[in-house]
Amino acid sequence: MSNKNKASITELLRASKLSITDTRVKILELFMNSNGALEHSSFEKLAGQTFDRVTVYRTLQTFLDKGIIHSIPTTDTSIRYALCKSDCSEHDHHDHHVHFKCEECGTTTCLEDTDVPEIHLPKGYAMHNVDVVVSGVCKQCK
Amino acid sequence: MSNKNKASITELLRASKLSITDTRVKILELFMNSNGALEHSSFEKLAGQTFDRVTVYRTLQTFLDKGIIHSIPTTDTSIRYALCKSDCSEHDHHDHHVHFKCEECGTTTCLEDTDVPEIHLPKGYAMHNVDVVVSGVCKQCK
DNA sequence: ATACTTATGCAACTTTGTTGCATAAAAATT
DNA sequence: AATTTTTATGCAACAAAGTTGCATAAGTAT
């Protein structure tokens, strides 16, 4: 982890009015170092470091609330999380990209360049958020 | 539950080469009587009937395998299930409709008439399935 | 340096999901 | 229609995932 990233993590936390703690910094480092979305269990295993389960739950919830990370829907029981891009904020939070889950390697990635297409709902429905999850085989596994 | 539906449940099970048991019939009745998608916990509560947790898990898994129901991804821990339409089969199973989750009443419904738009993936990716989940406010709650 | 606020970790608990095995029920066979 | 074979169910015991309250530790403000 470069000093540049360390600094930007600190800034990110400060911008969200969160106090800068060890756990928060380390969890954000994990996000930045991994290319895919992380599920909850990843945080206890990784980095030779042990995090308390409770702390991880609370930290992720805080990050969600502040719009620092977003959750990606799955059809298994686990929820996956990924860092939000700059166009997310606490009160206006939506992902403008498609999520891709590889059936081979199991990783979920955000396809930043793939736009979420427009959806036309039936009359009477109000749309707040659209989640698109594509499953298939990724570049690396093909 | 009408006799007509009872008969069609029997047929459905027979067509999938599943033996016709009490539990299976009752769980399918629950699906047909509810307009929204069901999550696992619904099955133990509903209908004044108690189902063993293990049996419910195994029954839903069987239905999934046979393409009788499909699962709908969520960002909470629960998985939701809904009946498949006729164009699903055991080996070629995909939903051609959009799922809608209402933030007010919490129910998830299949918007049968809303097509899943075409998604253009970056080069090197193979697409098998697309899940679209829209959240917002439904007709009834608005 | 001290007071104040917030985050963390532990313990105990609840809920959710899994596995093996004996029994019960359904389907096939005679 | 009775018996055999196959399959589904329920129980028990367990494993994993998620939650809550509270004392302590660490961060922030004065």
Tab-separated table of C-alpha atoms (C1' of nucleotides) in Angstrom, chain B residues 19-21 40 53-54 57-58, chain C residues 16-21 26-27:
chain	number	residue	atom	x	y	z
B	19	SER	CA	-43.001	-37.597	-6.470
B	20	ILE	CA	-46.105	-35.869	-5.238
B	21	THR	CA	-45.842	-35.250	-1.530
B	40	HIS	CA	-37.243	-18.836	3.145
B	53	ARG	CA	-36.716	-26.190	8.348
B	54	VAL	CA	-34.652	-28.925	6.742
B	57	TYR	CA	-34.452	-26.114	2.382
B	58	ARG	CA	-34.426	-29.395	0.526
C	16	DT	C1'	-29.870	-19.420	9.599
C	17	DG	C1'	-28.109	-23.231	7.154
C	18	DT	C1'	-26.056	-28.248	7.035
C	19	DT	C1'	-25.342	-33.412	7.682
C	20	DG	C1'	-26.336	-38.193	9.071
C	21	DC	C1'	-29.501	-41.361	10.045
C	26	DA	C1'	-44.765	-42.569	-2.323
C	27	DA	C1'	-43.881	-45.220	-6.573
